[in-house]
Amino acid sequence: MSEELSYNSIEEMLSNLPKNFKILEEVIDLEIQREFFEAAKSIDNKLKESDVEGLIEKLNNVETSEEDQKDVILKLSAIDSVEAYRALENKQENSKGLIKSWSILAFQQSRMIMQSSFLEEQTVYISTGLGGKDQMLRYFIVFPFNTKNEITNLQKELLSKELDFSIKTNHGILEEFRLKQNYATAKVLIPITAPVSDIFNEILDECNQFNSFLNPNMVITNTKILNEIEIVSLINNEQTN
């Protein structure tokens, strides 16, 4: 289920990372991110610092529509201004839903512009659907079982211990582990330079020394948390192919 092409692309990107990079920590839907960055391409690059005051006033006006707020947020993110930066910081802390997501992305973009201006070097921000922490990316993993029957308590404990051990050995964090009748899921933070596919293949190999209870077709994603319907659909599709 995991695609080799994706891993090759990630490895190529990581090999060219500059020293000065940051990871967006918040979980933001990828479609919202795409919409934001596509819209950002059309922002007038002639905006000046003198435009900031009027933009902030409009942003804070309770009568400003959501679409107009999005437009103002984009404009503020494109201006090299401390006032714009602070306004976006305040907006992300005091808003909800779509506007909060846009404010978070705009705040990071504003920070990147200011850092590039102050430090005279470019900062790269890495953003995925599941976010991250410090220099770690967050992943969601599904371990399908090879049996339709519930696995034994010993097998459950083995998977839990192997997962915890492997993640800690690679300086990551196991945030969540859940067991269902036909599969298990995990949410983990792993250093951006860690060999993700190797880590989970090793877990698979270690566990499958005991009656091969794990299906080799794991799901590994950093785009979203899959719900039960999506997981069952993926497992069923894989079994019928």
mmCIF file of C-alpha atoms in Angstrom:
data_model
loop_
_atom_site.group_PDB
_atom_site.id
_atom_site.type_symbol
_atom_site.label_atom_id
_atom_site.label_comp_id
_atom_site.label_asym_id
_atom_site.label_seq_id
_atom_site.Cartn_x
_atom_site.Cartn_y
_atom_site.Cartn_z
ATOM 1 C CA MET A 1 0.000 0.000 0.000
ATOM 2 C CA SER A 2 2.944 2.297 0.616
ATOM 3 C CA GLU A 3 4.508 3.547 -2.616
ATOM 4 C CA GLU A 4 8.220 3.227 -3.354
ATOM 5 C CA LEU A 5 8.045 6.351 -5.496
ATOM 6 C CA SER A 6 6.938 8.399 -2.487
ATOM 7 C CA TYR A 7 9.882 7.220 -0.387
ATOM 8 C CA ASN A 8 12.329 7.948 -3.214
ATOM 9 C CA SER A 9 10.923 11.478 -3.564
ATOM 10 C CA ILE A 10 11.129 12.079 0.185
ATOM 11 C CA GLU A 11 14.702 10.796 0.376
ATOM 12 C CA GLU A 12 15.724 13.011 -2.548
ATOM 13 C CA MET A 13 14.148 16.050 -0.869
ATOM 14 C CA LEU A 14 15.815 15.319 2.466
ATOM 15 C CA SER A 15 19.240 14.975 0.883
ATOM 16 C CA ASN A 16 18.951 18.564 -0.380
ATOM 17 C CA LEU A 17 17.596 20.137 2.802
ATOM 18 C CA PRO A 18 19.396 23.301 3.956
ATOM 19 C CA LYS A 19 20.555 23.490 7.560
ATOM 20 C CA ASN A 20 18.009 26.188 8.329
ATOM 21 C CA PHE A 21 14.656 24.410 8.118
ATOM 22 C CA LYS A 22 11.525 24.310 10.262
ATOM 23 C CA ILE A 23 8.653 21.824 10.442
ATOM 24 C CA LEU A 24 5.085 23.070 10.668
ATOM 25 C CA GLU A 25 3.769 21.465 13.862
ATOM 26 C CA GLU A 26 0.045 21.927 13.366
ATOM 27 C CA VAL A 27 -2.216 19.385 11.660
ATOM 28 C CA ILE A 28 -3.744 21.122 8.629
ATOM 29 C CA ASP A 29 -5.681 19.396 5.862
ATOM 30 C CA LEU A 30 -3.631 19.213 2.653
ATOM 31 C CA GLU A 31 -6.497 20.568 0.554
ATOM 32 C CA ILE A 32 -6.559 23.694 2.712
ATOM 33 C CA GLN A 33 -2.792 24.024 2.307
ATOM 34 C CA ARG A 34 -3.062 23.689 -1.462
ATOM 35 C CA GLU A 35 -5.816 26.299 -1.584
ATOM 36 C CA PHE A 36 -3.751 28.698 0.522
ATOM 37 C CA PHE A 37 -0.548 28.396 -1.499
ATOM 38 C CA GLU A 38 -2.362 28.559 -4.837
ATOM 39 C CA ALA A 39 -4.114 31.741 -3.724
ATOM 40 C CA ALA A 40 -0.811 33.161 -2.437
ATOM 41 C CA LYS A 41 0.599 33.095 -5.977
ATOM 42 C CA SER A 42 -1.861 35.780 -7.048
ATOM 43 C CA ILE A 43 -1.082 38.266 -4.258
ATOM 44 C CA ASP A 44 0.090 41.675 -5.468
ATOM 45 C CA ASN A 45 3.831 41.944 -4.813
ATOM 46 C CA LYS A 46 3.523 45.744 -4.710
ATOM 47 C CA LEU A 47 1.985 45.705 -1.234
ATOM 48 C CA LYS A 48 3.872 47.982 1.161
ATOM 49 C CA GLU A 49 4.280 48.342 4.924
ATOM 50 C CA SER A 50 2.025 51.378 4.780
ATOM 51 C CA ASP A 51 -0.839 49.067 3.744
ATOM 52 C CA VAL A 52 -0.616 47.053 6.949
ATOM 53 C CA GLU A 53 -2.671 49.258 9.255
ATOM 54 C CA GLY A 54 -5.713 49.255 6.976
ATOM 55 C CA LEU A 55 -5.448 45.511 6.413
ATOM 56 C CA ILE A 56 -5.293 44.792 10.144
ATOM 57 C CA GLU A 57 -8.291 47.012 10.773
ATOM 58 C CA LYS A 58 -10.265 45.099 8.140
ATOM 59 C CA LEU A 59 -9.130 41.737 9.508
ATOM 60 C CA ASN A 60 -10.296 42.597 13.009
ATOM 61 C CA ASN A 61 -13.656 43.957 11.884
ATOM 62 C CA VAL A 62 -16.367 41.480 12.951
ATOM 63 C CA GLU A 63 -18.349 42.329 9.801
ATOM 64 C CA THR A 64 -15.558 41.206 7.455
ATOM 65 C CA SER A 65 -16.669 38.072 5.599
ATOM 66 C CA GLU A 66 -14.672 34.845 5.698
ATOM 67 C CA GLU A 67 -13.590 35.256 2.063
ATOM 68 C CA ASP A 68 -12.419 38.824 2.715
ATOM 69 C CA GLN A 69 -10.573 37.666 5.839
ATOM 70 C CA LYS A 70 -8.748 35.057 3.760
ATOM 71 C CA ASP A 71 -7.763 37.740 1.257
ATOM 72 C CA VAL A 72 -6.472 40.047 4.011
ATOM 73 C CA ILE A 73 -4.554 37.211 5.672
ATOM 74 C CA LEU A 74 -2.812 36.420 2.386
ATOM 75 C CA LYS A 75 -1.879 40.042 1.850
ATOM 76 C CA LEU A 76 -0.488 40.440 5.363
ATOM 77 C CA SER A 77 1.610 37.290 4.920
ATOM 78 C CA ALA A 78 3.330 38.839 1.887
ATOM 79 C CA ILE A 79 4.477 42.050 3.609
ATOM 80 C CA ASP A 80 7.816 42.271 5.410
ATOM 81 C CA SER A 81 6.439 43.912 8.546
ATOM 82 C CA VAL A 82 6.562 43.228 12.281
ATOM 83 C CA GLU A 83 3.023 44.593 12.638
ATOM 84 C CA ALA A 84 1.716 42.187 9.994
ATOM 85 C CA TYR A 85 3.553 39.320 11.668
ATOM 86 C CA ARG A 86 2.048 40.131 15.080
ATOM 87 C CA ALA A 87 -1.438 40.535 13.628
ATOM 88 C CA LEU A 88 -1.238 37.071 12.035
ATOM 89 C CA GLU A 89 0.130 35.612 15.262
ATOM 90 C CA ASN A 90 -2.844 37.037 17.145
ATOM 91 C CA LYS A 91 -5.297 35.828 14.498
ATOM 92 C CA GLN A 92 -4.067 32.236 14.630
ATOM 93 C CA GLU A 93 -4.398 32.226 18.413
ATOM 94 C CA ASN A 94 -7.893 33.699 18.431
ATOM 95 C CA SER A 95 -9.712 32.121 15.518
ATOM 96 C CA LYS A 96 -11.258 28.779 14.618
ATOM 97 C CA GLY A 97 -11.867 26.537 11.637
ATOM 98 C CA LEU A 98 -10.710 27.557 8.185
ATOM 99 C CA ILE A 99 -9.558 31.025 9.234
ATOM 100 C CA LYS A 100 -7.357 29.529 11.934
ATOM 101 C CA SER A 101 -5.739 27.185 9.406
ATOM 102 C CA TRP A 102 -5.120 30.041 6.979
ATOM 103 C CA SER A 103 -3.749 32.213 9.775
ATOM 104 C CA ILE A 104 -1.291 29.491 10.825
ATOM 105 C CA LEU A 105 0.001 29.103 7.263
ATOM 106 C CA ALA A 106 0.164 32.864 6.764
ATOM 107 C CA PHE A 107 1.981 33.339 10.075
ATOM 108 C CA GLN A 108 4.639 30.820 9.044
ATOM 109 C CA GLN A 109 5.015 32.524 5.664
ATOM 110 C CA SER A 110 5.343 35.910 7.326
ATOM 111 C CA ARG A 111 7.967 34.523 9.700
ATOM 112 C CA MET A 112 9.909 33.076 6.780
ATOM 113 C CA ILE A 113 9.915 36.440 4.984
ATOM 114 C CA MET A 114 11.123 38.278 8.085
ATOM 115 C CA GLN A 115 13.827 35.726 8.865
ATOM 116 C CA SER A 116 15.092 35.907 5.308
ATOM 117 C CA SER A 117 15.204 39.696 5.617
ATOM 118 C CA PHE A 118 16.942 39.773 9.020
ATOM 119 C CA LEU A 119 19.319 36.863 8.559
ATOM 120 C CA GLU A 120 19.878 37.315 4.828
ATOM 121 C CA GLU A 121 19.391 33.591 4.354
ATOM 122 C CA GLN A 122 16.351 31.574 3.380
ATOM 123 C CA THR A 123 14.457 29.406 5.845
ATOM 124 C CA VAL A 124 12.649 26.361 4.456
ATOM 125 C CA TYR A 125 9.365 25.285 6.064
ATOM 126 C CA ILE A 126 8.293 21.670 5.713
ATOM 127 C CA SER A 127 4.566 21.061 5.925
ATOM 128 C CA THR A 128 2.615 17.799 5.816
ATOM 129 C CA GLY A 129 -1.007 17.024 6.537
ATOM 130 C CA LEU A 130 -0.141 15.600 9.967
ATOM 131 C CA GLY A 131 2.452 18.188 10.970
ATOM 132 C CA GLY A 132 5.339 17.396 13.286
ATOM 133 C CA LYS A 133 7.410 18.568 16.213
ATOM 134 C CA ASP A 134 10.927 19.974 16.403
ATOM 135 C CA GLN A 135 12.753 18.046 13.646
ATOM 136 C CA MET A 136 10.310 15.131 13.547
ATOM 137 C CA LEU A 137 7.449 14.375 11.163
ATOM 138 C CA ARG A 138 4.214 12.732 12.265
ATOM 139 C CA TYR A 139 3.079 9.490 10.602
ATOM 140 C CA PHE A 140 -0.069 7.374 10.820
ATOM 141 C CA ILE A 141 0.426 3.631 10.325
ATOM 142 C CA VAL A 142 -2.031 0.785 9.833
ATOM 143 C CA PHE A 143 -0.878 -2.792 10.529
ATOM 144 C CA PRO A 144 -3.383 -5.204 8.919
ATOM 145 C CA PHE A 145 -3.530 -8.690 10.459
ATOM 146 C CA ASN A 146 -3.222 -11.852 8.404
ATOM 147 C CA THR A 147 -6.082 -13.559 10.201
ATOM 148 C CA LYS A 148 -9.797 -12.786 10.334
ATOM 149 C CA ASN A 149 -9.810 -13.905 13.941
ATOM 150 C CA GLU A 150 -8.646 -11.659 16.742
ATOM 151 C CA ILE A 151 -4.929 -12.035 17.381
ATOM 152 C CA THR A 152 -3.685 -13.444 20.671
ATOM 153 C CA ASN A 153 -2.723 -11.338 23.675
ATOM 154 C CA LEU A 154 0.889 -12.426 23.173
ATOM 155 C CA GLN A 155 0.872 -11.143 19.584
ATOM 156 C CA LYS A 156 -0.713 -7.865 20.680
ATOM 157 C CA GLU A 157 1.956 -7.382 23.328
ATOM 158 C CA LEU A 158 4.709 -8.286 20.858
ATOM 159 C CA LEU A 159 3.567 -5.697 18.304
ATOM 160 C CA SER A 160 3.205 -3.037 20.997
ATOM 161 C CA LYS A 161 6.680 -3.694 22.423
ATOM 162 C CA GLU A 162 8.423 -3.941 19.046
ATOM 163 C CA LEU A 163 6.793 -0.707 17.893
ATOM 164 C CA ASP A 164 7.729 1.157 21.068
ATOM 165 C CA PHE A 165 11.298 -0.189 21.014
ATOM 166 C CA SER A 166 11.925 0.620 17.331
ATOM 167 C CA ILE A 167 10.521 4.145 17.541
ATOM 168 C CA LYS A 168 12.557 4.968 20.654
ATOM 169 C CA THR A 169 15.705 3.410 19.139
ATOM 170 C CA ASN A 170 15.329 5.808 16.205
ATOM 171 C CA HIS A 171 14.835 8.781 18.574
ATOM 172 C CA GLY A 172 11.133 9.091 17.823
ATOM 173 C CA ILE A 173 7.980 9.234 19.936
ATOM 174 C CA LEU A 174 5.066 6.788 19.958
ATOM 175 C CA GLU A 175 2.058 9.067 20.479
ATOM 176 C CA GLU A 176 -0.742 6.539 20.096
ATOM 177 C CA PHE A 177 -1.263 2.796 19.592
ATOM 178 C CA ARG A 178 -4.676 1.194 19.092
ATOM 179 C CA LEU A 179 -5.779 -2.382 18.509
ATOM 180 C CA LYS A 180 -8.829 -3.435 16.493
ATOM 181 C CA GLN A 181 -10.015 -6.928 15.632
ATOM 182 C CA ASN A 182 -8.427 -7.034 12.149
ATOM 183 C CA TYR A 183 -5.742 -4.363 12.385
ATOM 184 C CA ALA A 184 -3.748 -2.048 14.630
ATOM 185 C CA THR A 185 -2.953 1.636 14.184
ATOM 186 C CA ALA A 186 -0.199 3.882 15.470
ATOM 187 C CA LYS A 187 0.575 7.588 15.429
ATOM 188 C CA VAL A 188 4.271 8.349 15.736
ATOM 189 C CA LEU A 189 6.799 11.154 15.489
ATOM 190 C CA ILE A 190 9.994 10.194 13.662
ATOM 191 C CA PRO A 191 13.099 12.309 12.923
ATOM 192 C CA ILE A 192 12.921 13.703 9.429
ATOM 193 C CA THR A 193 16.152 11.964 8.388
ATOM 194 C CA ALA A 194 15.197 8.529 9.803
ATOM 195 C CA PRO A 195 14.664 5.631 7.316
ATOM 196 C CA VAL A 196 10.905 5.321 7.763
ATOM 197 C CA SER A 197 10.339 2.308 5.509
ATOM 198 C CA ASP A 198 13.252 0.413 7.083
ATOM 199 C CA ILE A 199 11.926 1.030 10.602
ATOM 200 C CA PHE A 200 8.523 -0.468 9.885
ATOM 201 C CA ASN A 201 9.833 -3.314 7.770
ATOM 202 C CA GLU A 202 12.027 -4.325 10.719
ATOM 203 C CA ILE A 203 9.000 -4.252 13.037
ATOM 204 C CA LEU A 204 7.132 -6.418 10.543
ATOM 205 C CA ASP A 205 9.989 -8.921 10.276
ATOM 206 C CA GLU A 206 10.432 -9.193 14.036
ATOM 207 C CA CYS A 207 6.731 -9.717 14.702
ATOM 208 C CA ASN A 208 6.256 -12.201 11.888
ATOM 209 C CA GLN A 209 8.750 -14.596 13.383
ATOM 210 C CA PHE A 210 5.733 -15.601 15.504
ATOM 211 C CA ASN A 211 3.132 -17.131 13.170
ATOM 212 C CA SER A 212 3.326 -14.296 10.584
ATOM 213 C CA PHE A 213 0.296 -12.522 12.010
ATOM 214 C CA LEU A 214 1.027 -9.173 10.297
ATOM 215 C CA ASN A 215 0.164 -8.566 6.656
ATOM 216 C CA PRO A 216 3.184 -7.021 4.840
ATOM 217 C CA ASN A 217 0.941 -4.421 3.158
ATOM 218 C CA MET A 218 1.149 -1.725 5.825
ATOM 219 C CA VAL A 219 -0.283 1.738 5.326
ATOM 220 C CA ILE A 220 2.202 4.519 6.137
ATOM 221 C CA THR A 221 1.055 8.094 5.595
ATOM 222 C CA ASN A 222 1.843 11.606 6.792
ATOM 223 C CA THR A 223 -1.113 13.229 5.050
ATOM 224 C CA LYS A 224 -4.095 12.378 7.292
ATOM 225 C CA ILE A 225 -5.491 10.198 10.077
ATOM 226 C CA LEU A 226 -7.537 7.515 8.337
ATOM 227 C CA ASN A 227 -10.928 6.681 9.791
ATOM 228 C CA GLU A 228 -12.233 3.135 10.290
ATOM 229 C CA ILE A 229 -14.206 3.098 7.037
ATOM 230 C CA GLU A 230 -11.151 4.180 5.024
ATOM 231 C CA ILE A 231 -8.923 1.606 6.735
ATOM 232 C CA VAL A 232 -11.334 -1.289 6.209
ATOM 233 C CA SER A 233 -11.795 -0.264 2.564
ATOM 234 C CA LEU A 234 -8.037 -0.242 1.971
ATOM 235 C CA ILE A 235 -7.580 -3.632 3.610
ATOM 236 C CA ASN A 236 -10.500 -5.176 1.683
ATOM 237 C CA ASN A 237 -9.244 -3.772 -1.633
ATOM 238 C CA GLU A 238 -5.791 -5.165 -0.994
ATOM 239 C CA GLN A 239 -7.173 -8.591 -0.157
ATOM 240 C CA THR A 240 -9.258 -8.759 -3.348
ATOM 241 C CA ASN A 241 -6.375 -7.696 -5.648
#
